[in-house]
GROMACS .gro file of C-alpha atoms in nm:
model
  341
    1MET     CA    1   1.995   3.314  -2.766
    2LEU     CA    2   2.329   3.369  -2.938
    3LEU     CA    3   2.577   3.094  -3.017
    4ARG     CA    4   2.833   3.243  -2.779
    5GLU     CA    5   2.581   3.219  -2.495
    6ILE     CA    6   2.541   2.842  -2.527
    7LEU     CA    7   2.721   2.659  -2.247
    8GLY     CA    8   2.866   2.310  -2.237
    9GLN     CA    9   2.878   2.244  -2.613
   10ASP     CA   10   3.198   2.422  -2.711
   11ILE     CA   11   3.297   2.183  -2.991
   12ALA     CA   12   2.958   2.200  -3.161
   13VAL     CA   13   2.939   2.577  -3.128
   14ASN     CA   14   3.294   2.625  -3.260
   15GLN     CA   15   3.214   2.413  -3.567
   16LEU     CA   16   2.915   2.630  -3.650
   17GLN     CA   17   3.092   2.958  -3.580
   18ASN     CA   18   3.387   2.858  -3.799
   19ALA     CA   19   3.145   2.779  -4.082
   20LEU     CA   20   2.990   3.124  -4.042
   21ARG     CA   21   3.326   3.302  -4.027
   22GLN     CA   22   3.450   3.124  -4.339
   23ASN     CA   23   3.111   3.153  -4.512
   24ARG     CA   24   3.115   2.778  -4.575
   25ILE     CA   25   2.758   2.687  -4.490
   26SER     CA   26   2.635   2.335  -4.554
   27HIS     CA   27   2.282   2.284  -4.680
   28GLY     CA   28   2.230   1.991  -4.445
   29TYR     CA   29   2.326   1.948  -4.078
   30LEU     CA   30   2.270   1.660  -3.841
   31PHE     CA   31   2.260   1.762  -3.475
   32VAL     CA   32   2.294   1.437  -3.282
   33GLY     CA   33   2.319   1.378  -2.908
   34PRO     CA   34   2.122   1.308  -2.590
   35ASP     CA   35   1.796   1.481  -2.508
   36GLY     CA   36   1.803   1.800  -2.306
   37VAL     CA   37   2.156   1.916  -2.395
   38GLY     CA   38   2.083   2.216  -2.619
   39LYS     CA   39   2.045   2.081  -2.974
   40ARG     CA   40   1.728   2.278  -3.046
   41THR     CA   41   1.860   2.590  -2.875
   42THR     CA   42   2.178   2.570  -3.082
   43ALA     CA   43   1.980   2.525  -3.403
   44LEU     CA   44   1.780   2.840  -3.327
   45ALA     CA   45   2.097   3.033  -3.241
   46PHE     CA   46   2.256   2.917  -3.568
   47ALA     CA   47   1.946   3.028  -3.760
   48GLN     CA   48   1.973   3.366  -3.589
   49ALA     CA   49   2.339   3.402  -3.684
   50LEU     CA   50   2.268   3.302  -4.045
   51ASN     CA   51   2.001   3.569  -4.077
   52CYS     CA   52   2.172   3.843  -3.874
   53LEU     CA   53   2.201   4.170  -4.065
   54THR     CA   54   2.531   4.263  -3.897
   55ARG     CA   55   2.693   3.929  -3.816
   56GLU     CA   56   2.977   3.957  -3.567
   57ASN     CA   57   3.263   3.706  -3.548
   58GLY     CA   58   3.057   3.407  -3.655
   59ASP     CA   59   2.752   3.493  -3.446
   60GLY     CA   60   2.441   3.705  -3.446
   61CYS     CA   61   2.449   4.055  -3.303
   62GLY     CA   62   2.132   4.011  -3.099
   63ARG     CA   63   2.021   4.367  -3.177
   64CYS     CA   64   1.917   4.393  -3.542
   65ALA     CA   65   1.557   4.350  -3.659
   66SER     CA   66   1.630   3.999  -3.788
   67CYS     CA   67   1.787   3.883  -3.460
   68LEU     CA   68   1.496   4.023  -3.262
   69LYS     CA   69   1.246   3.841  -3.483
   70LEU     CA   70   1.437   3.513  -3.441
   71ALA     CA   71   1.458   3.566  -3.066
   72HIS     CA   72   1.080   3.607  -3.050
   73GLY     CA   73   1.016   3.311  -3.281
   74ASN     CA   74   0.838   3.505  -3.555
   75HIS     CA   75   1.098   3.526  -3.832
   76PRO     CA   76   0.953   3.414  -4.169
   77ASN     CA   77   1.275   3.232  -4.260
   78LEU     CA   78   1.261   2.996  -3.961
   79HIS     CA   79   1.051   2.679  -3.984
   80LEU     CA   80   1.021   2.415  -3.709
   81ILE     CA   81   0.892   2.075  -3.822
   82GLU     CA   82   0.775   1.842  -3.545
   83PRO     CA   83   0.636   1.488  -3.567
   84GLU     CA   84   0.263   1.459  -3.620
   85GLY     CA   85   0.176   1.193  -3.371
   86SER     CA   86   0.461   0.944  -3.374
   87THR     CA   87   0.613   1.022  -3.715
   88LEU     CA   88   0.735   1.290  -3.952
   89ARG     CA   89   0.521   1.236  -4.260
   90ILE     CA   90   0.571   1.286  -4.630
   91GLN     CA   91   0.305   1.559  -4.639
   92GLN     CA   92   0.521   1.764  -4.403
   93ILE     CA   93   0.827   1.721  -4.624
   94ARG     CA   94   0.630   1.819  -4.933
   95ALA     CA   95   0.525   2.137  -4.754
   96VAL     CA   96   0.894   2.202  -4.683
   97GLN     CA   97   0.978   2.150  -5.051
   98GLN     CA   98   0.717   2.404  -5.154
   99SER     CA   99   0.821   2.657  -4.892
  100ALA     CA  100   1.188   2.621  -4.980
  101GLN     CA  101   1.114   2.722  -5.340
  102TYR     CA  102   0.949   3.049  -5.242
  103ARG     CA  103   1.160   3.362  -5.243
  104GLN     CA  104   1.254   3.477  -4.895
  105LEU     CA  105   1.049   3.762  -4.756
  106ASP     CA  106   1.355   3.880  -4.565
  107ALA     CA  107   1.717   3.865  -4.671
  108GLY     CA  108   1.916   3.577  -4.530
  109TRP     CA  109   1.874   3.202  -4.512
  110LYS     CA  110   1.567   2.985  -4.488
  111VAL     CA  111   1.624   2.741  -4.205
  112PHE     CA  112   1.416   2.425  -4.163
  113VAL     CA  113   1.465   2.249  -3.829
  114PHE     CA  114   1.339   1.889  -3.811
  115LEU     CA  115   1.279   1.785  -3.451
  116GLU     CA  116   1.311   1.411  -3.378
  117ALA     CA  117   1.434   1.347  -3.731
  118ASP     CA  118   1.472   0.975  -3.654
  119LYS     CA  119   1.091   0.958  -3.676
  120LEU     CA  120   1.089   1.023  -4.051
  121THR     CA  121   0.884   0.764  -4.235
  122LEU     CA  122   1.057   0.600  -4.530
  123PRO     CA  123   0.856   0.799  -4.790
  124ALA     CA  124   0.926   1.119  -4.595
  125ALA     CA  125   1.297   1.041  -4.576
  126ASN     CA  126   1.315   0.977  -4.950
  127SER     CA  127   1.133   1.303  -5.014
  128LEU     CA  128   1.371   1.488  -4.784
  129LEU     CA  129   1.665   1.332  -4.965
  130LYS     CA  130   1.557   1.507  -5.285
  131VAL     CA  131   1.574   1.843  -5.109
  132LEU     CA  132   1.920   1.762  -4.973
  133GLU     CA  133   2.041   1.652  -5.316
  134GLU     CA  134   1.918   1.969  -5.489
  135PRO     CA  135   1.884   2.233  -5.219
  136PRO     CA  136   1.752   2.576  -5.314
  137ALA     CA  137   1.994   2.864  -5.267
  138ASN     CA  138   2.032   3.004  -4.916
  139THR     CA  139   1.848   2.710  -4.759
  140VAL     CA  140   1.965   2.509  -4.458
  141LEU     CA  141   1.807   2.191  -4.326
  142ILE     CA  142   1.890   2.090  -3.969
  143LEU     CA  143   1.798   1.739  -3.856
  144ILE     CA  144   1.785   1.700  -3.478
  145THR     CA  145   1.797   1.353  -3.325
  146LYS     CA  146   1.930   1.169  -3.022
  147HIS     CA  147   2.054   0.884  -3.241
  148THR     CA  148   2.098   0.801  -3.608
  149PHE     CA  149   1.916   0.468  -3.600
  150GLY     CA  150   1.640   0.465  -3.857
  151LEU     CA  151   1.780   0.748  -4.068
  152LEU     CA  152   1.867   0.656  -4.425
  153PRO     CA  153   2.243   0.631  -4.492
  154THR     CA  154   2.190   0.849  -4.799
  155VAL     CA  155   2.035   1.120  -4.582
  156LEU     CA  156   2.318   1.095  -4.330
  157SER     CA  157   2.581   1.120  -4.602
  158ARG     CA  158   2.442   1.455  -4.717
  159CYS     CA  159   2.446   1.617  -4.375
  160GLN     CA  160   2.736   1.757  -4.178
  161LYS     CA  161   2.731   1.590  -3.838
  162ILE     CA  162   2.746   1.811  -3.530
  163SER     CA  163   2.778   1.604  -3.212
  164PHE     CA  164   2.638   1.708  -2.874
  165THR     CA  165   2.731   1.559  -2.538
  166HIS     CA  166   2.574   1.541  -2.192
  167LEU     CA  167   2.609   1.864  -1.998
  168SER     CA  168   2.834   1.860  -1.694
  169ALA     CA  169   2.676   1.911  -1.353
  170SER     CA  170   2.872   2.236  -1.319
  171VAL     CA  171   2.722   2.374  -1.641
  172ILE     CA  172   2.369   2.276  -1.539
  173ARG     CA  173   2.427   2.432  -1.197
  174GLU     CA  174   2.543   2.757  -1.356
  175LEU     CA  175   2.243   2.766  -1.590
  176LEU     CA  176   2.001   2.701  -1.304
  177ILE     CA  177   2.151   2.981  -1.096
  178THR     CA  178   2.214   3.248  -1.361
  179ARG     CA  179   1.924   3.194  -1.599
  180HIS     CA  180   1.657   3.033  -1.385
  181TRP     CA  181   1.735   3.202  -1.050
  182LEU     CA  182   1.752   2.884  -0.846
  183PRO     CA  183   1.928   2.913  -0.507
  184ALA     CA  184   2.284   2.783  -0.526
  185GLU     CA  185   2.243   2.497  -0.278
  186ARG     CA  186   1.930   2.365  -0.446
  187ALA     CA  187   2.089   2.408  -0.790
  188SER     CA  188   2.383   2.189  -0.687
  189PHE     CA  189   2.153   1.908  -0.579
  190VAL     CA  190   1.928   1.928  -0.887
  191ALA     CA  191   2.228   1.946  -1.124
  192ALA     CA  192   2.385   1.636  -0.972
  193LEU     CA  193   2.064   1.439  -1.021
  194ALA     CA  194   1.989   1.562  -1.374
  195GLY     CA  195   2.216   1.315  -1.553
  196GLY     CA  196   2.352   1.580  -1.790
  197ASN     CA  197   2.001   1.671  -1.911
  198MET     CA  198   1.894   2.033  -1.873
  199THR     CA  199   1.531   1.951  -1.950
  200THR     CA  200   1.528   1.703  -1.663
  201ALA     CA  201   1.692   1.959  -1.435
  202LEU     CA  202   1.432   2.225  -1.514
  203ALA     CA  203   1.144   1.983  -1.464
  204ALA     CA  204   1.287   1.875  -1.129
  205ALA     CA  205   1.351   2.232  -1.018
  206GLU     CA  206   1.002   2.349  -1.110
  207SER     CA  207   0.812   2.057  -0.960
  208GLY     CA  208   0.961   2.082  -0.613
  209GLU     CA  209   0.907   1.707  -0.572
  210LEU     CA  210   1.277   1.634  -0.581
  211LEU     CA  211   1.337   1.775  -0.235
  212GLN     CA  212   1.042   1.576  -0.100
  213TRP     CA  213   1.181   1.260  -0.257
  214ARG     CA  214   1.520   1.331  -0.101
  215GLU     CA  215   1.363   1.350   0.245
  216GLU     CA  216   1.180   1.026   0.175
  217ALA     CA  217   1.498   0.851   0.057
  218ILE     CA  218   1.700   0.974   0.354
  219GLY     CA  219   1.429   0.869   0.597
  220PHE     CA  220   1.400   0.527   0.439
  221LEU     CA  221   1.774   0.464   0.463
  222ALA     CA  222   1.773   0.579   0.824
  223THR     CA  223   1.501   0.336   0.929
  224LEU     CA  224   1.623   0.031   0.739
  225GLN     CA  225   1.804  -0.095   1.048
  226THR     CA  226   1.480  -0.107   1.251
  227GLN     CA  227   1.221  -0.203   0.989
  228PRO     CA  228   1.109  -0.567   0.985
  229THR     CA  229   1.123  -0.754   0.655
  230PRO     CA  230   0.742  -0.740   0.594
  231THR     CA  231   0.754  -0.361   0.618
  232ILE     CA  232   1.037  -0.351   0.366
  233PHE     CA  233   0.832  -0.562   0.126
  234GLN     CA  234   0.539  -0.321   0.165
  235ARG     CA  235   0.772  -0.046   0.045
  236VAL     CA  236   0.860  -0.260  -0.255
  237ASP     CA  237   0.490  -0.284  -0.342
  238GLN     CA  238   0.463   0.094  -0.347
  239LEU     CA  239   0.777   0.162  -0.550
  240GLU     CA  240   0.696  -0.110  -0.803
  241ARG     CA  241   0.399   0.102  -0.910
  242GLU     CA  242   0.600   0.424  -0.932
  243ARG     CA  243   0.888   0.368  -1.174
  244GLU     CA  244   0.976   0.735  -1.227
  245ARG     CA  245   0.976   0.800  -0.853
  246LEU     CA  246   1.191   0.491  -0.801
  247GLY     CA  247   1.460   0.622  -1.035
  248TRP     CA  248   1.482   0.951  -0.847
  249LEU     CA  249   1.490   0.777  -0.510
  250LEU     CA  250   1.781   0.556  -0.613
  251GLU     CA  251   1.976   0.852  -0.749
  252THR     CA  252   1.909   1.046  -0.430
  253MET     CA  253   2.029   0.758  -0.213
  254ILE     CA  254   2.345   0.728  -0.422
  255LEU     CA  255   2.426   1.098  -0.389
  256TRP     CA  256   2.357   1.095  -0.016
  257CYS     CA  257   2.586   0.799   0.051
  258ARG     CA  258   2.848   0.945  -0.183
  259ASP     CA  259   2.847   1.265   0.020
  260ALA     CA  260   2.875   1.073   0.347
  261LEU     CA  261   3.173   0.879   0.211
  262LEU     CA  262   3.344   1.191   0.075
  263TRP     CA  263   3.299   1.370   0.405
  264GLN     CA  264   3.452   1.082   0.599
  265GLU     CA  265   3.749   1.063   0.363
  266THR     CA  266   3.816   1.434   0.302
  267HIS     CA  267   3.615   1.658   0.539
  268ASP     CA  268   3.585   1.893   0.240
  269ARG     CA  269   3.243   2.059   0.216
  270THR     CA  270   3.311   2.185  -0.136
  271LEU     CA  271   3.296   1.828  -0.270
  272LEU     CA  272   2.944   1.764  -0.139
  273VAL     CA  273   2.626   1.776  -0.347
  274ASN     CA  274   2.380   1.802  -0.058
  275THR     CA  275   2.535   2.123   0.066
  276ASP     CA  276   2.222   2.219   0.259
  277LYS     CA  277   2.243   1.896   0.461
  278VAL     CA  278   2.604   1.907   0.580
  279GLU     CA  279   2.519   1.876   0.949
  280GLU     CA  280   2.321   1.555   0.889
  281ILE     CA  281   2.591   1.415   0.660
  282MET     CA  282   2.849   1.470   0.933
  283LYS     CA  283   2.643   1.253   1.171
  284VAL     CA  284   2.628   0.946   0.946
  285SER     CA  285   2.820   0.681   1.137
  286LEU     CA  286   2.848   0.396   0.888
  287ASN     CA  287   3.216   0.343   0.822
  288SER     CA  288   3.375   0.386   0.481
  289ASN     CA  289   3.362   0.014   0.406
  290GLN     CA  290   2.988   0.000   0.479
  291LEU     CA  291   2.920   0.309   0.268
  292VAL     CA  292   3.112   0.157  -0.022
  293GLN     CA  293   2.902  -0.160   0.008
  294VAL     CA  294   2.581   0.044   0.013
  295LEU     CA  295   2.690   0.239  -0.295
  296GLN     CA  296   2.783  -0.080  -0.480
  297ALA     CA  297   2.442  -0.229  -0.403
  298LEU     CA  298   2.260   0.087  -0.517
  299HIS     CA  299   2.461   0.113  -0.840
  300GLU     CA  300   2.401  -0.254  -0.916
  301ALA     CA  301   2.025  -0.218  -0.862
  302ARG     CA  302   2.016   0.089  -1.084
  303ARG     CA  303   2.200  -0.098  -1.359
  304TYR     CA  304   1.960  -0.394  -1.338
  305LEU     CA  305   1.657  -0.164  -1.359
  306GLN     CA  306   1.805   0.019  -1.659
  307GLN     CA  307   1.832  -0.322  -1.825
  308ASN     CA  308   1.462  -0.383  -1.755
  309ALA     CA  309   1.517  -0.644  -1.486
  310ASN     CA  310   1.222  -0.753  -1.272
  311VAL     CA  311   1.147  -0.454  -1.049
  312ARG     CA  312   1.014  -0.650  -0.752
  313LEU     CA  313   1.301  -0.898  -0.738
  314THR     CA  314   1.559  -0.623  -0.782
  315LEU     CA  315   1.414  -0.409  -0.504
  316GLU     CA  316   1.363  -0.697  -0.263
  317SER     CA  317   1.723  -0.804  -0.313
  318LEU     CA  318   1.848  -0.444  -0.277
  319PHE     CA  319   1.657  -0.362   0.040
  320ILE     CA  320   1.747  -0.686   0.214
  321GLU     CA  321   2.114  -0.630   0.126
  322LEU     CA  322   2.102  -0.271   0.253
  323HIS     CA  323   1.925  -0.390   0.568
  324GLN     CA  324   2.206  -0.635   0.637
  325ILE     CA  325   2.483  -0.384   0.566
  326ILE     CA  326   2.330  -0.114   0.783
  327LEU     CA  327   2.262  -0.354   1.070
  328GLY     CA  328   2.638  -0.373   1.109
  329GLY     CA  329   2.637  -0.022   1.257
  330ASN     CA  330   2.403   0.259   1.353
  331LEU     CA  331   2.361   0.522   1.085
  332TYR     CA  332   2.410   0.814   1.321
  333HIS     CA  333   2.627   0.900   1.614
  334ASP     CA  334   2.331   1.101   1.742
  335ARG     CA  335   2.028   0.873   1.743
  336SER     CA  336   1.794   1.172   1.755
  337CYS     CA  337   1.862   1.220   1.385
  338GLY     CA  338   1.750   0.870   1.295
  339ASP     CA  339   1.420   0.981   1.146
  340SER     CA  340   1.577   1.210   0.889
  341PHE     CA  341   1.885   1.018   0.775
   0.00000   0.00000   0.00000
């Protein structure tokens, strides 16, 4: 992939392209930001541009022999260093030191990309520092991390920081449609749930479980007004054992109620996430005040769980509160839809 093809990280890409245009390449870069937002992809695109035989406007051409090798992951100047187990070890850094001293087989730059650089052991970090202090010619080290905690200040000071941010839902939606051929309606739903993380979006799109979980969440909300308390507590027992599933269910409920509220307030289909469920959304009969209360309860529960609160107590409190809110009015004007909220 070329730098110009990377979406949603304009500031980071512009920094790198300006460095290429001005031929002011740092020997050390720190790519820092959340998981799943394109840090590794950008590092590979930067390596491709550095080694391109006919560089064009601060980017690779995508056609020369060097670009094609980088695109297929078999260029001798590109080295990916991943943690062995839970750490990046000094033996790996020593191997980098030796490799960096060798003359390049191809013209261009040797690029060493350290994935999860925050997992460097102290000896490994000190060894890496020596390379950063006296880098061989035409050598670039890229440290990729989601945070800088644990990295030596001396290592940080010798790297140019390139910051990455969460991807917008619109960018994720576009990527899912244009590069992963997901239907537009499904892409909108997956993108809204992904939390700015493309890796999460792809996993959700490929598994197919997300749509099943949505049906489960909608059905659960629809039957809250008729379920007795013991049945609600049985549901708590199940979800307490399935933390990942619980997170998705809460997000799905939030998006569903958000859509119902937006429809009541605007009657604008273009604002909805669940675009394939418009007819059902139109039949939700909780008033705006009730929907706001439901959303507040769901957001509060999500926040508590993110802070590692007791799962059982949080869910019991949430479901009882939702039960009471929903009892104030039927969820649907047409009761025949009650089983599929």
